């Protein structure tokens, strides 16, 4: 033990001397070989990511940063050296450390930190007069190890969307590895991320289905940049076409299905409820009826299906109930996964606010007290896969990350990041909108037996006959009634 400690101290000393020599060599290099001056930076977080990053910052010629200290809230790490750089304090010492080391940047190096911690350290760094930078989340580094070139400016998703998520990769792999997996709506925000993450678990076949040919090609290339346009992994089809859906299932025989195809633009669906029904209700029913022999069927739902008050919520709640209705007659597992707003690229509040800022404003917010549960696309899909591994037939798995966020705060954070004088205009809640977001329907109990971020609730089943009996599914009142109508079994009782 003593010898091992002595060897470790010797290695640390050698590394420190190497770092000092490299710094001296760069400072005294001749004009022809001298590089641009590096930005003096303090790292916050002394974990494994910091150690990897420090080595790259010091020795990678592309690095623009000179590490001058590390901060960490663990008092036991005070005085420790990472890659030759000393841990000089905690977050309480940030302002002093910036002044003493003459650092002009603070780099946040905790890749799986909560957004609240990112916001706090950012505020301290800016108050100390330092630029605030971050390293990407682990999910962003798909094809390489963390290095100095990955250091970037903070994004709004770092401030409101980062959450610490622990998953059981073995359980997820047990569901999809070596299986024929079909993803509907593969070209959408959630569907495309599902394809990317499922691909990493090594399915026997990944079948990507969508009616949008451009979106299909985009997701195909994001999964495999070398893919050919005639690759059989992509299937051009519309879930509204029940015959075509059955044809795909007969030909490809998927064992696992993630049903992510849906219309979800709430204000638009309020004006065109019949279109919402065709995709969200009848399209879901077409996929369910075709999925006779699957081992696992996951209906990707939304928090708006809990105690719904909009066409979007009604149609997604009916889809949840239809999914639950197939549990008795099928041997596979049929579940729904319900989550809040996703901070994606298309159609999200971030995309809307970003476009409004680029146009010079104003930013439109419905209500100053409106709140939503927010998560990034990567976080949502990671939890969808985890939920799929633990769900039981007839359940909806409710994903909850953090606390509700005021949309007004998101707008103000984006204005601050843009460094532009942008006004905010309050427009009032739109038809079918709530001030806050509901994750659970009345009577649903928040039980989390397998994962702290995944609640299990039982969904009352709805059989296809309920839908076929309806006189018109484009009528909002009819949709609302279908969300609460008893199952056939309950009516018979």
Short mmCIF file of N, CA, C and O in Angstrom, two decimals, residues 177-239:
data_model
loop_
_atom_site.label_atom_id
_atom_site.label_comp_id
_atom_site.label_asym_id
_atom_site.label_seq_id
_atom_site.Cartn_x
_atom_site.Cartn_y
_atom_site.Cartn_z
N UNK A 177 -31.69 -5.25 -28.29
CA UNK A 177 -30.51 -5.83 -28.93
C UNK A 177 -30.87 -7.15 -29.62
O UNK A 177 -31.55 -8.00 -29.05
N UNK A 178 -30.43 -7.27 -30.87
CA UNK A 178 -30.69 -8.49 -31.62
C UNK A 178 -32.13 -8.66 -32.06
O UNK A 178 -32.51 -9.73 -32.55
N UNK A 179 -32.95 -7.62 -31.92
CA UNK A 179 -34.37 -7.70 -32.30
C UNK A 179 -34.63 -6.87 -33.56
O UNK A 179 -33.90 -5.93 -33.88
N UNK A 180 -35.71 -7.21 -34.25
CA UNK A 180 -36.18 -6.38 -35.36
C UNK A 180 -37.05 -5.28 -34.77
O UNK A 180 -38.13 -5.56 -34.22
N UNK A 181 -36.59 -4.05 -34.88
CA UNK A 181 -37.24 -2.92 -34.21
C UNK A 181 -37.80 -1.96 -35.26
O UNK A 181 -37.07 -1.53 -36.16
N UNK A 182 -39.09 -1.64 -35.15
CA UNK A 182 -39.74 -0.69 -36.05
C UNK A 182 -40.05 0.59 -35.29
O UNK A 182 -40.60 0.56 -34.19
N UNK A 183 -39.70 1.72 -35.89
CA UNK A 183 -40.03 3.04 -35.33
C UNK A 183 -40.92 3.76 -36.32
O UNK A 183 -40.50 4.03 -37.45
N UNK A 184 -42.16 4.08 -35.92
CA UNK A 184 -43.02 4.90 -36.78
C UNK A 184 -42.75 6.37 -36.45
O UNK A 184 -42.32 6.71 -35.36
N UNK A 185 -43.01 7.24 -37.41
CA UNK A 185 -42.68 8.65 -37.19
C UNK A 185 -41.19 8.84 -37.05
O UNK A 185 -40.72 9.72 -36.32
N UNK A 186 -40.41 8.01 -37.76
CA UNK A 186 -38.95 7.99 -37.58
C UNK A 186 -38.29 9.30 -37.98
O UNK A 186 -37.18 9.60 -37.53
N UNK A 187 -38.95 10.09 -38.82
CA UNK A 187 -38.34 11.34 -39.24
C UNK A 187 -38.60 12.50 -38.31
O UNK A 187 -38.04 13.58 -38.49
N UNK A 188 -39.43 12.29 -37.29
CA UNK A 188 -39.76 13.36 -36.35
C UNK A 188 -38.69 13.55 -35.30
O UNK A 188 -37.69 12.83 -35.24
N UNK A 189 -38.92 14.52 -34.42
CA UNK A 189 -37.94 14.86 -33.38
C UNK A 189 -37.67 13.67 -32.46
O UNK A 189 -36.52 13.27 -32.24
N UNK A 190 -38.73 13.08 -31.92
CA UNK A 190 -38.57 11.94 -31.02
C UNK A 190 -38.20 10.69 -31.80
O UNK A 190 -37.31 9.92 -31.41
N UNK A 191 -38.87 10.45 -32.92
CA UNK A 191 -38.61 9.25 -33.70
C UNK A 191 -37.17 9.15 -34.18
O UNK A 191 -36.55 8.08 -34.11
N UNK A 192 -36.61 10.26 -34.67
CA UNK A 192 -35.24 10.21 -35.17
C UNK A 192 -34.24 9.95 -34.04
O UNK A 192 -33.27 9.21 -34.21
N UNK A 193 -34.48 10.55 -32.86
CA UNK A 193 -33.59 10.30 -31.73
C UNK A 193 -33.74 8.87 -31.23
O UNK A 193 -32.77 8.24 -30.80
N UNK A 194 -34.95 8.33 -31.28
CA UNK A 194 -35.15 6.91 -30.94
C UNK A 194 -34.30 6.03 -31.86
O UNK A 194 -33.62 5.12 -31.40
N UNK A 195 -34.32 6.34 -33.15
CA UNK A 195 -33.53 5.54 -34.10
C UNK A 195 -32.05 5.61 -33.77
O UNK A 195 -31.35 4.58 -33.79
N UNK A 196 -31.55 6.81 -33.46
CA UNK A 196 -30.12 6.96 -33.16
C UNK A 196 -29.74 6.18 -31.90
O UNK A 196 -28.69 5.51 -31.87
N UNK A 197 -30.56 6.28 -30.87
CA UNK A 197 -30.20 5.59 -29.62
C UNK A 197 -30.40 4.09 -29.73
O UNK A 197 -29.59 3.31 -29.20
N UNK A 198 -31.46 3.64 -30.39
CA UNK A 198 -31.68 2.21 -30.56
C UNK A 198 -30.55 1.59 -31.38
O UNK A 198 -30.08 0.48 -31.09
N UNK A 199 -30.09 2.31 -32.39
CA UNK A 199 -29.01 1.81 -33.25
C UNK A 199 -27.77 1.44 -32.43
O UNK A 199 -27.08 0.46 -32.74
N UNK A 200 -27.51 2.21 -31.38
CA UNK A 200 -26.31 1.95 -30.57
C UNK A 200 -26.44 0.66 -29.75
O UNK A 200 -25.43 0.14 -29.27
N UNK A 201 -27.66 0.15 -29.58
CA UNK A 201 -27.86 -1.10 -28.83
C UNK A 201 -27.81 -2.33 -29.72
O UNK A 201 -28.02 -3.45 -29.25
N UNK A 202 -27.53 -2.15 -31.00
CA UNK A 202 -27.33 -3.28 -31.89
C UNK A 202 -28.57 -4.12 -32.17
O UNK A 202 -28.56 -5.34 -31.92
N UNK A 203 -29.64 -3.53 -32.70
CA UNK A 203 -30.79 -4.34 -33.09
C UNK A 203 -30.44 -5.21 -34.30
O UNK A 203 -29.53 -4.88 -35.07
N UNK A 204 -31.14 -6.33 -34.46
CA UNK A 204 -30.91 -7.16 -35.64
C UNK A 204 -31.27 -6.38 -36.90
O UNK A 204 -30.61 -6.50 -37.94
N UNK A 205 -32.31 -5.56 -36.79
CA UNK A 205 -32.74 -4.72 -37.90
C UNK A 205 -33.46 -3.50 -37.32
O UNK A 205 -34.27 -3.63 -36.40
N UNK A 206 -33.15 -2.33 -37.83
CA UNK A 206 -33.84 -1.10 -37.44
C UNK A 206 -34.65 -0.64 -38.64
O UNK A 206 -34.10 -0.30 -39.69
N UNK A 207 -35.98 -0.64 -38.50
CA UNK A 207 -36.89 -0.29 -39.58
C UNK A 207 -37.46 1.09 -39.28
O UNK A 207 -38.17 1.27 -38.28
N UNK A 208 -37.14 2.06 -40.12
CA UNK A 208 -37.54 3.44 -39.88
C UNK A 208 -38.66 3.82 -40.84
O UNK A 208 -38.45 3.87 -42.05
N UNK A 209 -39.85 4.08 -40.30
CA UNK A 209 -41.04 4.32 -41.12
C UNK A 209 -41.52 5.75 -40.95
O UNK A 209 -41.65 6.25 -39.83
N UNK A 210 -41.80 6.41 -42.08
CA UNK A 210 -42.35 7.77 -42.05
C UNK A 210 -42.96 8.07 -43.41
O UNK A 210 -42.60 7.43 -44.41
N UNK A 211 -43.87 9.06 -43.45
CA UNK A 211 -44.46 9.45 -44.72
C UNK A 211 -43.70 10.60 -45.38
O UNK A 211 -43.99 10.97 -46.51
N UNK A 212 -42.71 11.15 -44.67
CA UNK A 212 -41.93 12.29 -45.17
C UNK A 212 -40.60 11.78 -45.71
O UNK A 212 -39.72 11.37 -44.94
N UNK A 213 -40.42 11.81 -47.04
CA UNK A 213 -39.22 11.22 -47.63
C UNK A 213 -37.95 11.97 -47.25
O UNK A 213 -36.90 11.36 -47.01
N UNK A 214 -38.02 13.31 -47.15
CA UNK A 214 -36.83 14.08 -46.77
C UNK A 214 -36.43 13.79 -45.34
O UNK A 214 -35.24 13.65 -45.03
N UNK A 215 -37.41 13.72 -44.45
CA UNK A 215 -37.11 13.42 -43.04
C UNK A 215 -36.53 12.02 -42.90
O UNK A 215 -35.62 11.79 -42.09
N UNK A 216 -37.04 11.08 -43.71
CA UNK A 216 -36.51 9.71 -43.67
C UNK A 216 -35.04 9.67 -44.07
O UNK A 216 -34.22 9.00 -43.43
N UNK A 217 -34.71 10.38 -45.13
CA UNK A 217 -33.32 10.39 -45.57
C UNK A 217 -32.43 11.03 -44.53
O UNK A 217 -31.30 10.58 -44.28
N UNK A 218 -32.93 12.10 -43.88
CA UNK A 218 -32.13 12.78 -42.87
C UNK A 218 -31.84 11.87 -41.68
O UNK A 218 -30.70 11.80 -41.20
N UNK A 219 -32.84 11.15 -41.20
CA UNK A 219 -32.61 10.27 -40.05
C UNK A 219 -31.74 9.09 -40.45
O UNK A 219 -30.90 8.61 -39.68
N UNK A 220 -31.91 8.60 -41.68
CA UNK A 220 -31.08 7.50 -42.15
C UNK A 220 -29.61 7.88 -42.14
O UNK A 220 -28.75 7.12 -41.65
N UNK A 221 -29.30 9.08 -42.61
CA UNK A 221 -27.90 9.53 -42.64
C UNK A 221 -27.38 9.84 -41.24
O UNK A 221 -26.19 9.71 -40.98
N UNK A 222 -28.26 10.27 -40.34
CA UNK A 222 -27.81 10.55 -38.98
C UNK A 222 -27.49 9.26 -38.23
O UNK A 222 -26.66 9.25 -37.32
N UNK A 223 -28.15 8.17 -38.60
CA UNK A 223 -27.86 6.87 -37.99
C UNK A 223 -26.64 6.23 -38.63
O UNK A 223 -25.77 5.69 -37.96
N UNK A 224 -26.55 6.33 -39.96
CA UNK A 224 -25.42 5.73 -40.68
C UNK A 224 -25.08 6.62 -41.88
O UNK A 224 -25.75 6.58 -42.91
N UNK A 225 -24.04 7.46 -41.76
CA UNK A 225 -23.68 8.40 -42.84
C UNK A 225 -23.33 7.69 -44.15
O UNK A 225 -23.34 8.32 -45.21
N UNK A 226 -23.03 6.39 -44.10
CA UNK A 226 -22.65 5.67 -45.31
C UNK A 226 -23.83 4.97 -45.98
O UNK A 226 -23.67 4.26 -46.98
N UNK A 227 -25.04 5.15 -45.41
CA UNK A 227 -26.21 4.44 -45.92
C UNK A 227 -26.54 4.86 -47.34
O UNK A 227 -26.34 6.01 -47.73
N UNK A 228 -27.06 3.93 -48.10
CA UNK A 228 -27.48 4.19 -49.48
C UNK A 228 -28.97 4.53 -49.49
O UNK A 228 -29.73 4.14 -48.61
N UNK A 229 -29.40 5.24 -50.53
CA UNK A 229 -30.80 5.66 -50.59
C UNK A 229 -31.75 4.47 -50.74
O UNK A 229 -32.92 4.55 -50.40
N UNK A 230 -31.23 3.35 -51.28
CA UNK A 230 -32.08 2.16 -51.46
C UNK A 230 -32.00 1.21 -50.27
O UNK A 230 -32.49 0.09 -50.33
N UNK A 231 -31.40 1.67 -49.17
CA UNK A 231 -31.27 0.85 -47.97
C UNK A 231 -32.66 0.43 -47.48
O UNK A 231 -33.55 1.27 -47.31
N UNK A 232 -32.87 -0.86 -47.23
CA UNK A 232 -34.20 -1.32 -46.79
C UNK A 232 -34.58 -0.90 -45.37
O UNK A 232 -35.71 -1.15 -44.93
N UNK A 233 -33.66 -0.25 -44.66
CA UNK A 233 -34.00 0.17 -43.30
C UNK A 233 -35.04 1.27 -43.30
O UNK A 233 -35.71 1.49 -42.29
N UNK A 234 -35.18 2.02 -44.38
CA UNK A 234 -36.18 3.09 -44.44
C UNK A 234 -37.40 2.61 -45.21
O UNK A 234 -37.30 1.95 -46.24
N UNK A 235 -38.58 2.95 -44.66
CA UNK A 235 -39.85 2.55 -45.26
C UNK A 235 -40.72 3.79 -45.41
O UNK A 235 -41.03 4.46 -44.41
N UNK A 236 -41.10 4.09 -46.63
CA UNK A 236 -41.97 5.22 -46.89
C UNK A 236 -43.42 4.74 -46.79
O UNK A 236 -43.89 3.96 -47.62
N UNK A 237 -44.10 5.19 -45.76
CA UNK A 237 -45.48 4.76 -45.53
C UNK A 237 -46.16 5.73 -44.57
O UNK A 237 -45.49 6.42 -43.79
N UNK A 238 -47.49 5.76 -44.62
CA UNK A 238 -48.28 6.63 -43.76
C UNK A 238 -49.13 5.77 -42.84
O UNK A 238 -49.83 4.86 -43.31
N UNK A 239 -49.08 6.04 -41.54
CA UNK A 239 -49.84 5.22 -40.59
C UNK A 239 -51.34 5.38 -40.81
O UNK A 239 -52.13 4.57 -40.31
#
